[in-house]
Short mmCIF file of N, CA and C in Angstrom, two decimals:
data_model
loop_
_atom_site.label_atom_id
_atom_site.label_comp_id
_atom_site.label_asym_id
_atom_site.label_seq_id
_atom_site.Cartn_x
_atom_site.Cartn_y
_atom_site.Cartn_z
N UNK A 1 14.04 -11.41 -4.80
CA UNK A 1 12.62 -11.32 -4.50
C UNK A 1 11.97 -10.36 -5.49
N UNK A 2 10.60 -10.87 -5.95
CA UNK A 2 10.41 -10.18 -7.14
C UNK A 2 9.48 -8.95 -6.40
N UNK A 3 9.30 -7.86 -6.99
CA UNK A 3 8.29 -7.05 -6.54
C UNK A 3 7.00 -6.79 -6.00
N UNK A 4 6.56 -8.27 -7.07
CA UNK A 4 4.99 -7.89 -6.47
C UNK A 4 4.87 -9.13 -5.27
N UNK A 5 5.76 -9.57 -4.70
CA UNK A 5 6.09 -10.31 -3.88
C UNK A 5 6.28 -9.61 -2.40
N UNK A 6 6.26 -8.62 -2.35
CA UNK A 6 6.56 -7.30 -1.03
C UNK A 6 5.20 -6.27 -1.04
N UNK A 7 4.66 -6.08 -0.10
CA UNK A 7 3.84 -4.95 0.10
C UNK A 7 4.91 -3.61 1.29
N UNK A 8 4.07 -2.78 0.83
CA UNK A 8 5.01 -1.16 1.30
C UNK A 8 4.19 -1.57 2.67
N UNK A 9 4.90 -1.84 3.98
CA UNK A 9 4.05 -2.21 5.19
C UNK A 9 3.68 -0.85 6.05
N UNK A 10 5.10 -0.20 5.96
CA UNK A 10 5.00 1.39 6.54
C UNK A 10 6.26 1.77 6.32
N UNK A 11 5.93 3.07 7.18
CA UNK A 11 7.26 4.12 6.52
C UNK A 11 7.30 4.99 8.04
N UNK A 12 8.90 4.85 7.74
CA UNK A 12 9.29 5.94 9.40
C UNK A 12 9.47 7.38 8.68
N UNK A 13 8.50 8.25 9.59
CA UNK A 13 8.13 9.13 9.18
C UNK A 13 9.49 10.43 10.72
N UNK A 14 9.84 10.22 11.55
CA UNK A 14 10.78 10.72 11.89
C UNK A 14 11.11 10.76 13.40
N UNK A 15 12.24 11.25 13.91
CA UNK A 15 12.90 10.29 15.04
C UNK A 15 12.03 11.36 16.04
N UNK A 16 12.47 10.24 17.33
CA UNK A 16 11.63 10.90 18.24
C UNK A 16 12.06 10.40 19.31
N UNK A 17 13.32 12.11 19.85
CA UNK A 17 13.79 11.31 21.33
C UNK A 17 15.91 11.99 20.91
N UNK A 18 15.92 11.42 21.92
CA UNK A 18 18.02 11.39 21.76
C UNK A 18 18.11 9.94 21.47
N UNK A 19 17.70 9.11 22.07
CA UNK A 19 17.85 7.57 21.70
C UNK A 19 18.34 6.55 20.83
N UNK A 20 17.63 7.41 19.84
CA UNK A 20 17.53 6.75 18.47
C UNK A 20 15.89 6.19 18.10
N UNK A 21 14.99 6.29 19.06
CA UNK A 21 13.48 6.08 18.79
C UNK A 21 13.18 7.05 17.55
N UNK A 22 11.94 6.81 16.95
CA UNK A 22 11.30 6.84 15.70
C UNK A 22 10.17 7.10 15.42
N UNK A 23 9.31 7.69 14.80
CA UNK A 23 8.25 7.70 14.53
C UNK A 23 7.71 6.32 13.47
N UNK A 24 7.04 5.64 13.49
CA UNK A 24 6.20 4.76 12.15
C UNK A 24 4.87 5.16 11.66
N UNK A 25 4.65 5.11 10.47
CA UNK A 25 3.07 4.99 10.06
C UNK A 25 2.69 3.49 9.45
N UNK A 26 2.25 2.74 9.92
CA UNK A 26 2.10 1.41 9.48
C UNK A 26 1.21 1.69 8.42
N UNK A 27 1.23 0.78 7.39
CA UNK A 27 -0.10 0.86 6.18
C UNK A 27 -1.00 -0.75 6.97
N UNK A 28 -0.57 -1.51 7.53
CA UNK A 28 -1.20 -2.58 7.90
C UNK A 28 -2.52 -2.46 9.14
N UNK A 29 -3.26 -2.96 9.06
CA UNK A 29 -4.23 -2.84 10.04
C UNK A 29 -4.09 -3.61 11.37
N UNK A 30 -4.44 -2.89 12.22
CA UNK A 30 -4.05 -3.79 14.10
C UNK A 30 -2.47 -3.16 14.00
N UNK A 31 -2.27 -4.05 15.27
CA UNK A 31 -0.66 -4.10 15.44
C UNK A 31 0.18 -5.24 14.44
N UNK A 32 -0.38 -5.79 13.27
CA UNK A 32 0.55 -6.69 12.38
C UNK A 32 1.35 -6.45 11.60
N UNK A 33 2.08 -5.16 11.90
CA UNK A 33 3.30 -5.40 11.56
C UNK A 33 4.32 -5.63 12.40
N UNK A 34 4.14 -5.90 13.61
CA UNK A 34 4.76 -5.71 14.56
C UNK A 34 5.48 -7.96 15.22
N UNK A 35 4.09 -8.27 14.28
CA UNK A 35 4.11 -9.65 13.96
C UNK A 35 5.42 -9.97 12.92
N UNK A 36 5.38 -9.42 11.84
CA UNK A 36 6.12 -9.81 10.17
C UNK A 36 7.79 -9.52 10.95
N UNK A 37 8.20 -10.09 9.67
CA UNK A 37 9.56 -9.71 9.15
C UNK A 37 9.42 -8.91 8.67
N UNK A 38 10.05 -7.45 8.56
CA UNK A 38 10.15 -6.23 7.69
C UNK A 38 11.57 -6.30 6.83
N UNK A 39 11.38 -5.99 6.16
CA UNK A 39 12.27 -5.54 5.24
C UNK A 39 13.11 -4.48 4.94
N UNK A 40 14.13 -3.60 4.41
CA UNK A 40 14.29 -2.38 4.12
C UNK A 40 14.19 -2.41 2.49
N UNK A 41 14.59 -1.14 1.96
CA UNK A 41 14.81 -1.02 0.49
C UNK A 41 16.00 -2.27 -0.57
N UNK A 42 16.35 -2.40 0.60
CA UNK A 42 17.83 -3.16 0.23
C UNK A 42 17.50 -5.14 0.18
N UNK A 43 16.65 -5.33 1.28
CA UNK A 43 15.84 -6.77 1.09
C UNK A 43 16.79 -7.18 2.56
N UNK A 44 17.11 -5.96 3.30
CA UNK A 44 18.11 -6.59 4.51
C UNK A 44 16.81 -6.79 5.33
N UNK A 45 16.61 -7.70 6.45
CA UNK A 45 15.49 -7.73 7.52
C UNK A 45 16.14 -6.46 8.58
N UNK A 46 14.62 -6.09 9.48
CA UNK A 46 14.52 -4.94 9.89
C UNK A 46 13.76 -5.13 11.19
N UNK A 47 14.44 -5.36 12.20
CA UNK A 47 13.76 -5.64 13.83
C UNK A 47 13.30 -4.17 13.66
N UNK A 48 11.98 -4.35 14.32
CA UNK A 48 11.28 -2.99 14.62
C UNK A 48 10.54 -3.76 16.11
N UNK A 49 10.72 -3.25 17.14
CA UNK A 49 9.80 -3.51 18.27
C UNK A 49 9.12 -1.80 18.76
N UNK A 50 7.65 -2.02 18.80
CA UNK A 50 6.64 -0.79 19.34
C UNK A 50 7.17 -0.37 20.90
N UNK A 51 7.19 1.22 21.00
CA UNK A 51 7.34 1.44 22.28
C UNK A 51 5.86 1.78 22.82
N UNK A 52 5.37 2.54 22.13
CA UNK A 52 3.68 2.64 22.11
C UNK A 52 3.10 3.08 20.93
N UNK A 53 1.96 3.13 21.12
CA UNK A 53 0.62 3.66 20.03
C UNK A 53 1.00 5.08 20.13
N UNK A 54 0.72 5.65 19.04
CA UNK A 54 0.59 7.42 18.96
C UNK A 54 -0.75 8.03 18.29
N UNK A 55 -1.40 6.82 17.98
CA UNK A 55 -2.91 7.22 17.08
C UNK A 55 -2.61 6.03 16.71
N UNK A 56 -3.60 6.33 15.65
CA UNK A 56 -4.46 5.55 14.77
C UNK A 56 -3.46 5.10 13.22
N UNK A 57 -2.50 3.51 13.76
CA UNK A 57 -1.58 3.31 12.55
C UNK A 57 -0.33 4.04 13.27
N UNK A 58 -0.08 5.05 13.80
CA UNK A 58 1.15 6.01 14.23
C UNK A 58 1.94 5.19 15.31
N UNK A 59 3.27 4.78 15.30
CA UNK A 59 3.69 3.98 16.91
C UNK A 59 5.11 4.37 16.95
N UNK A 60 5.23 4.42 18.41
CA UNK A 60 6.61 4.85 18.50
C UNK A 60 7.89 3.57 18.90
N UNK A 61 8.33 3.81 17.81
CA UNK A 61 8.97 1.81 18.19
C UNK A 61 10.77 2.59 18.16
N UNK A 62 11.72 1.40 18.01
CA UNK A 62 13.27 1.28 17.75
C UNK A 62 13.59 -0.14 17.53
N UNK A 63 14.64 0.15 17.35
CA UNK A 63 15.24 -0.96 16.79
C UNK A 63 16.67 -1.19 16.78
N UNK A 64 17.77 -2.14 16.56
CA UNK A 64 18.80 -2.58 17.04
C UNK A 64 19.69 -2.30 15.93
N UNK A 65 19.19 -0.97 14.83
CA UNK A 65 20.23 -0.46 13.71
C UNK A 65 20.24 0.68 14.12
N UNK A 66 19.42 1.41 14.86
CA UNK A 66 19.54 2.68 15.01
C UNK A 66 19.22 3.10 16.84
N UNK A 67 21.00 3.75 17.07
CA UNK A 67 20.77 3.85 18.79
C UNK A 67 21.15 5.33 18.85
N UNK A 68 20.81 6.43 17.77
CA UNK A 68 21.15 8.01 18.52
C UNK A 68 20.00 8.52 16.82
N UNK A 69 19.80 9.77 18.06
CA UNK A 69 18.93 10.34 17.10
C UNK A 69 19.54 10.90 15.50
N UNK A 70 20.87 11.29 15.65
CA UNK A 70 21.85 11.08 14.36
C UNK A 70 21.33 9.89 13.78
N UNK A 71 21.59 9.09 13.44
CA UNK A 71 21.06 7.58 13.25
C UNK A 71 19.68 7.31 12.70
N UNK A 72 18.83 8.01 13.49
CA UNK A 72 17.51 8.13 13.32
C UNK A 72 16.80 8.92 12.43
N UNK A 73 17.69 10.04 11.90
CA UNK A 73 17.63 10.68 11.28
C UNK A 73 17.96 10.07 9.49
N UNK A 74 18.97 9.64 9.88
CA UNK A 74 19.17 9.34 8.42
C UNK A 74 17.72 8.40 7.96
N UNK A 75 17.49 7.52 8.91
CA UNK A 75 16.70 6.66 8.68
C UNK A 75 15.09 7.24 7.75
N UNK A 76 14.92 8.51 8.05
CA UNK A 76 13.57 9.41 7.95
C UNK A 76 13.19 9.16 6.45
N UNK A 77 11.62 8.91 6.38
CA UNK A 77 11.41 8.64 5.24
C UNK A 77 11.65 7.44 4.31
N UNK A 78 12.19 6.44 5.33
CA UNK A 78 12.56 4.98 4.97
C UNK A 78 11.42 4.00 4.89
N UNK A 79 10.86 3.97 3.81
CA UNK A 79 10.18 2.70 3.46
C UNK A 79 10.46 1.29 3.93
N UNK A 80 9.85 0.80 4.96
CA UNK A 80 9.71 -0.94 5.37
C UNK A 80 8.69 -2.04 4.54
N UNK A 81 9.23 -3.34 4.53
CA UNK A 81 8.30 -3.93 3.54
C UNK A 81 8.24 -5.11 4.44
N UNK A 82 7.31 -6.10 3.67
CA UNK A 82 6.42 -6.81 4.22
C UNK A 82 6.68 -8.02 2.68
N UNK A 83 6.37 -9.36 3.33
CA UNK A 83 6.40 -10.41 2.30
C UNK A 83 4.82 -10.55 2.31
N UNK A 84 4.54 -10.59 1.28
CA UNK A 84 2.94 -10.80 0.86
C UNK A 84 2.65 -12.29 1.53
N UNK A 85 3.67 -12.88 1.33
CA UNK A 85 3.04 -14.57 1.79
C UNK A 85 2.73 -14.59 3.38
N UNK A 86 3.75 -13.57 3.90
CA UNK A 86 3.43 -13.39 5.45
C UNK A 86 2.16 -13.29 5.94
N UNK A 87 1.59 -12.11 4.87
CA UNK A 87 -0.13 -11.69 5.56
C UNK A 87 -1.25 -12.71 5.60
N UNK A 88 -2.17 -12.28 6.27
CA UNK A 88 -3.37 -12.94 6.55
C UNK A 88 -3.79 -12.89 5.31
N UNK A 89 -4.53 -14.14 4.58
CA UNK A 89 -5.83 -13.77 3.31
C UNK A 89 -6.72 -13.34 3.23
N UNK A 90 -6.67 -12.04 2.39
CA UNK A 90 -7.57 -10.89 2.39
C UNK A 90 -9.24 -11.63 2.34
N UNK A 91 -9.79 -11.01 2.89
CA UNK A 91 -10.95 -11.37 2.96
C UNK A 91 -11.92 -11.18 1.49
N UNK A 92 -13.28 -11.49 0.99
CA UNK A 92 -13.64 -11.42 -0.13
C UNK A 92 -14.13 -9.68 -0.44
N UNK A 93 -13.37 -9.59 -2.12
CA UNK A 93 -13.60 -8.39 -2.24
C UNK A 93 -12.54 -7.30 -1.54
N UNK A 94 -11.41 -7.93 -1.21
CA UNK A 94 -10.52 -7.03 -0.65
C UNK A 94 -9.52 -7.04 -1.76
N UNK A 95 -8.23 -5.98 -1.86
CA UNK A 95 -6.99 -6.27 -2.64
C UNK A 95 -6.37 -5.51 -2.19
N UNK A 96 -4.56 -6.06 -2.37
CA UNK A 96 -3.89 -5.27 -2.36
C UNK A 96 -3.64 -4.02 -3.53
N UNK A 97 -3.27 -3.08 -2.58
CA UNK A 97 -2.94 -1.78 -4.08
C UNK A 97 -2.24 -2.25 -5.16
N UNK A 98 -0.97 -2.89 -4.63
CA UNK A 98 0.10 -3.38 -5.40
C UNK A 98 -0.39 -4.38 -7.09
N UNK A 99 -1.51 -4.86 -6.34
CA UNK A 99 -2.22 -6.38 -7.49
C UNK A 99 -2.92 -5.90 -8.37
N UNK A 100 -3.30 -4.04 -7.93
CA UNK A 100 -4.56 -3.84 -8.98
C UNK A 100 -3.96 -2.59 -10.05
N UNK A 101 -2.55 -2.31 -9.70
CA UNK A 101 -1.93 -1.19 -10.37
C UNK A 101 -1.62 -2.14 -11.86
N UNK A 102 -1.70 -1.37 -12.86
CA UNK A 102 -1.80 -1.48 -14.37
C UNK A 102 -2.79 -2.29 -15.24
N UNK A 103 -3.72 -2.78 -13.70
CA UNK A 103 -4.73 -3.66 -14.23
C UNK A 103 -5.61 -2.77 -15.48
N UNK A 104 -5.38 -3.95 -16.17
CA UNK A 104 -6.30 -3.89 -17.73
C UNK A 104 -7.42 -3.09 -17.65
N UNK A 105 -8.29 -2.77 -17.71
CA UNK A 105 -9.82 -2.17 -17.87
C UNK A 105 -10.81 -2.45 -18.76
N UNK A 106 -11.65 -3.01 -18.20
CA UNK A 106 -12.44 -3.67 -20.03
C UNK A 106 -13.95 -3.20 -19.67
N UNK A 107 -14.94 -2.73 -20.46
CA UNK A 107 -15.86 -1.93 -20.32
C UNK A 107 -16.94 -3.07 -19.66
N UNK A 108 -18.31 -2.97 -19.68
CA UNK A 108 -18.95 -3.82 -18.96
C UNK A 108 -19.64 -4.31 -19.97
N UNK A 109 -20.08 -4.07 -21.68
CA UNK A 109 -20.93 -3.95 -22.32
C UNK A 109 -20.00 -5.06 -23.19
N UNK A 110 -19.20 -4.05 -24.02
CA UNK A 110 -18.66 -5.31 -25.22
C UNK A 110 -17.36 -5.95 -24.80
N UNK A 111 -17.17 -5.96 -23.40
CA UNK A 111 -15.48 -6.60 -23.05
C UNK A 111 -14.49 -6.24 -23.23
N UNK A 112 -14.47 -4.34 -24.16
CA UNK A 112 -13.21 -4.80 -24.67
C UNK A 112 -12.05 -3.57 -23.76
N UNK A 113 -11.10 -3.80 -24.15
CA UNK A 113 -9.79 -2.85 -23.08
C UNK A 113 -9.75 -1.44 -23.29
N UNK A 114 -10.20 -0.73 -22.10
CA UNK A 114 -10.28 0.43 -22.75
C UNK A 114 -9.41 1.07 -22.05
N UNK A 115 -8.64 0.70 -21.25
CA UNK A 115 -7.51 1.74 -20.53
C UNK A 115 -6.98 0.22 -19.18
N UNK A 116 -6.33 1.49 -18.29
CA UNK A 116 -5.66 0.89 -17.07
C UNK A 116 -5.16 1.33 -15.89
N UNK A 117 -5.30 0.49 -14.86
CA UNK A 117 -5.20 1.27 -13.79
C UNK A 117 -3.81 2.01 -13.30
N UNK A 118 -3.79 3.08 -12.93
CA UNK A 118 -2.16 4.04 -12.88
C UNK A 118 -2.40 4.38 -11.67
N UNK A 119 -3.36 4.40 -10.69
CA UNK A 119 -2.77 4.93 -9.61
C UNK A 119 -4.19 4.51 -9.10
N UNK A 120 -3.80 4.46 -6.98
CA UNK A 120 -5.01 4.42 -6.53
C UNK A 120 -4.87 5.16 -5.08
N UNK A 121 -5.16 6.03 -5.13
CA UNK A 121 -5.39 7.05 -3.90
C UNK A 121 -6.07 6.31 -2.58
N UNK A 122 -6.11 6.28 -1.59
CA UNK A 122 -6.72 5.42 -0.81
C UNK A 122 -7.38 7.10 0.06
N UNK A 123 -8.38 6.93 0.20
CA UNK A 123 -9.07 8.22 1.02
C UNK A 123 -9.68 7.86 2.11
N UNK A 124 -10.24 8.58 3.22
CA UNK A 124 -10.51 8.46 4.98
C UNK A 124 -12.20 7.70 4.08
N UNK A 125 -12.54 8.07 3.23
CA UNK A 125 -14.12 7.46 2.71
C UNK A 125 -14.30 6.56 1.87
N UNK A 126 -13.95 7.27 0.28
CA UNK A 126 -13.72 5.92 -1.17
C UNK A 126 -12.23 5.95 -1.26
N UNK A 127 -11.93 5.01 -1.64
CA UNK A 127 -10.88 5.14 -2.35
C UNK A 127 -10.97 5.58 -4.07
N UNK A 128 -10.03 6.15 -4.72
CA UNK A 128 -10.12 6.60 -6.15
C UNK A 128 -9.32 5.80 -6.54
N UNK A 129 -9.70 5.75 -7.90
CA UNK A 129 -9.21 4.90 -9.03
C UNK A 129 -8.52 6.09 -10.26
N UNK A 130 -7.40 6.15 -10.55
CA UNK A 130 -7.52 6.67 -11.56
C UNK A 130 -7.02 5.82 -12.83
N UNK A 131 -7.51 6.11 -14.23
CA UNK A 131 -7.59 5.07 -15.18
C UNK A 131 -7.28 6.22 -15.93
N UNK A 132 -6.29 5.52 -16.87
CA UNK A 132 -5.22 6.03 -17.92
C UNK A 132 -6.37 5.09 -19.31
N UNK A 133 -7.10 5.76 -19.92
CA UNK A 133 -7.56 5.23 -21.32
C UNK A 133 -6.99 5.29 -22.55
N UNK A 134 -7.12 4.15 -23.25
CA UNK A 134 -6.04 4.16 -24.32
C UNK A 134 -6.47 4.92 -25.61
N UNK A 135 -7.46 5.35 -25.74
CA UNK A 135 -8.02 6.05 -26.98
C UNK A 135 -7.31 7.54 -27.17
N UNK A 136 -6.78 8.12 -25.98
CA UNK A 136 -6.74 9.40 -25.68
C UNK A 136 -5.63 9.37 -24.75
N UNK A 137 -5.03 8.54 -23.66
CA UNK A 137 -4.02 8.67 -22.94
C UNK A 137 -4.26 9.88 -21.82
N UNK A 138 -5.69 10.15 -21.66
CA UNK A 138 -6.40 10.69 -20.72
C UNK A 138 -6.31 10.11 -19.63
N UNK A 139 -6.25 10.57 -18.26
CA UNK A 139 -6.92 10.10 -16.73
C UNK A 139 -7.68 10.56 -16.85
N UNK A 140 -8.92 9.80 -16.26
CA UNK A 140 -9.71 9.86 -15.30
C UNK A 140 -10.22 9.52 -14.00
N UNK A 141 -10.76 9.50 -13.21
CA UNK A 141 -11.26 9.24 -11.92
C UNK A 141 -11.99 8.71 -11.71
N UNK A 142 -12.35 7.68 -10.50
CA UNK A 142 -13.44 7.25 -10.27
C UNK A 142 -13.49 6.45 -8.77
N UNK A 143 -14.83 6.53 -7.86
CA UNK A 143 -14.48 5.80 -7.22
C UNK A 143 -14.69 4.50 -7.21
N UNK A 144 -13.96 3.76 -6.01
CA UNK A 144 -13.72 2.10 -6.25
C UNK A 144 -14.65 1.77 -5.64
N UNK A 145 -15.85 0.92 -5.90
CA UNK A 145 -16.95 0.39 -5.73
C UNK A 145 -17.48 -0.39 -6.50
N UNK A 146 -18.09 -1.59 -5.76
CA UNK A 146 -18.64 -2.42 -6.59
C UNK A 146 -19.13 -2.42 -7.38
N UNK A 147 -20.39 -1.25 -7.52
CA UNK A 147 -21.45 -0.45 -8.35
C UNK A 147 -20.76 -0.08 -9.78
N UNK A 148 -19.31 0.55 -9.34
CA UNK A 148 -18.98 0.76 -10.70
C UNK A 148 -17.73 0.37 -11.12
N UNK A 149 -17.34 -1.13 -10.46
CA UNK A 149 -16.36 -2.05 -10.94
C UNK A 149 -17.21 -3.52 -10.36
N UNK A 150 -17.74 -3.84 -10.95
CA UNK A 150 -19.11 -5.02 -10.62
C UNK A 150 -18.09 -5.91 -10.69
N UNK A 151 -16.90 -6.33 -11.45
CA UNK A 151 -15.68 -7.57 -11.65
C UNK A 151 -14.30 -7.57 -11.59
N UNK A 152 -13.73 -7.89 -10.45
CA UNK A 152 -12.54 -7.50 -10.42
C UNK A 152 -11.67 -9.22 -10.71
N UNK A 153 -10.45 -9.31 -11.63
CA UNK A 153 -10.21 -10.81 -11.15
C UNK A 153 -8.59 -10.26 -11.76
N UNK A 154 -7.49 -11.11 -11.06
CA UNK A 154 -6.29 -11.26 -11.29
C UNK A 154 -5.77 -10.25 -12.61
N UNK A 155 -6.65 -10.47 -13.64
CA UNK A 155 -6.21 -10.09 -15.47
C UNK A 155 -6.90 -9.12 -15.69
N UNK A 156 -8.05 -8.47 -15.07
CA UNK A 156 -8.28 -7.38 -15.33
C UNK A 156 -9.91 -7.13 -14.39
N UNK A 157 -10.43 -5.92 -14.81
CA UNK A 157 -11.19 -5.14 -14.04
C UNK A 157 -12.58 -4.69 -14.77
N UNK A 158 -13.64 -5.20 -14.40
CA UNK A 158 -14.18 -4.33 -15.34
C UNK A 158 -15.47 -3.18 -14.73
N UNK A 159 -15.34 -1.86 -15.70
CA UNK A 159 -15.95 -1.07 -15.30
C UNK A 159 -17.71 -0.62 -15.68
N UNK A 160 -18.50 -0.44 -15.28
CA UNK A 160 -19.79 -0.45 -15.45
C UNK A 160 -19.91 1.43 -16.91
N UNK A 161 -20.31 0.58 -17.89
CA UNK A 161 -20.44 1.70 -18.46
C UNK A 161 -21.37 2.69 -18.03
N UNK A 162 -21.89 2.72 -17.70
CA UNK A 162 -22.68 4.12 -17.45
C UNK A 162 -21.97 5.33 -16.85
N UNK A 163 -21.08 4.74 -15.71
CA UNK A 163 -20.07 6.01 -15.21
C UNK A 163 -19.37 6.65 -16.29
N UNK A 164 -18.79 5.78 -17.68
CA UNK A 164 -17.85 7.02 -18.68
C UNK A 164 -18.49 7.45 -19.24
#
């Protein structure tokens, strides 16, 4: 399975209990991960059933690999994945993180490539963009908005000059 074929769905963040119960932080919205096949690092599938909500994304689930908090432990910090074909289709103007990392950058004026995307912070308000430019091998910042990414498509991104 190739990479960009998996999204990071959530991550057990640490055990909770003698049991072998767990903490999760889902990255998915609602209860859908609770729907999918998960994955581990390894591409083995990963029963996860919720015992409850703990907040917002936070749930306290287990599962049929891990029955003592020894167990649970090792598990900490274990990345679960998700098959992209599984999810719902993003609605318009949505993306995954995964689709927009190294995307090209091309200015808004003369088209042409002026850097690429290296990382994208997701924040409680904007999300940030940061863009690696090729003139200089500089980051910079910016946030992700229409206003000042007016075109986003598969091959690249483009950014509204006035922000650089």
């Amino acid at each position: 399975m190739h990479h960009k074929d998996i999204l990071l769905a959530a991550k057990i963040s640490k055990p909770k209990g003698i049991r072998g119960n767990f903490v999760i932080k889902s990255f998915l919205e609602n209860n859908d991960i609770f729907l999918l096949q998960l994955l581990d690092k390894f591409g083995n599938y990963f029963d996860l059933s919720k015992l409850h909500s703990l907040g917002k994304n936070h749930f306290l689930c287990k599962t049929s690999k891990i029955t003592s908090r020894n167990d649970a432990e090792l598990y900490k910090n274990q990345e679960l994945f998700c098959k992209k074909s599984d999810l719902k289709d993003l609605e318009e103007d949505n993306f995954f993180v995964e689709d927009l990392l190294n995307l090209v950058i091309l200015d808004s004026i003369n088209k042409e490539k002026i850097g690429y995307i290296k990382n994208i912070f997701q924040q409680k308000a904007d999300d940030i963009i940061e863009i690696v430019l090729f003139k200089n091998k500089n980051s910079k910042f910016y946030i992700f908005n229409k206003s000042n990414f007016p075109e986003i498509t598969k091959d690249f991104m483009i950014i509204d000059n006035s922000i650089l």
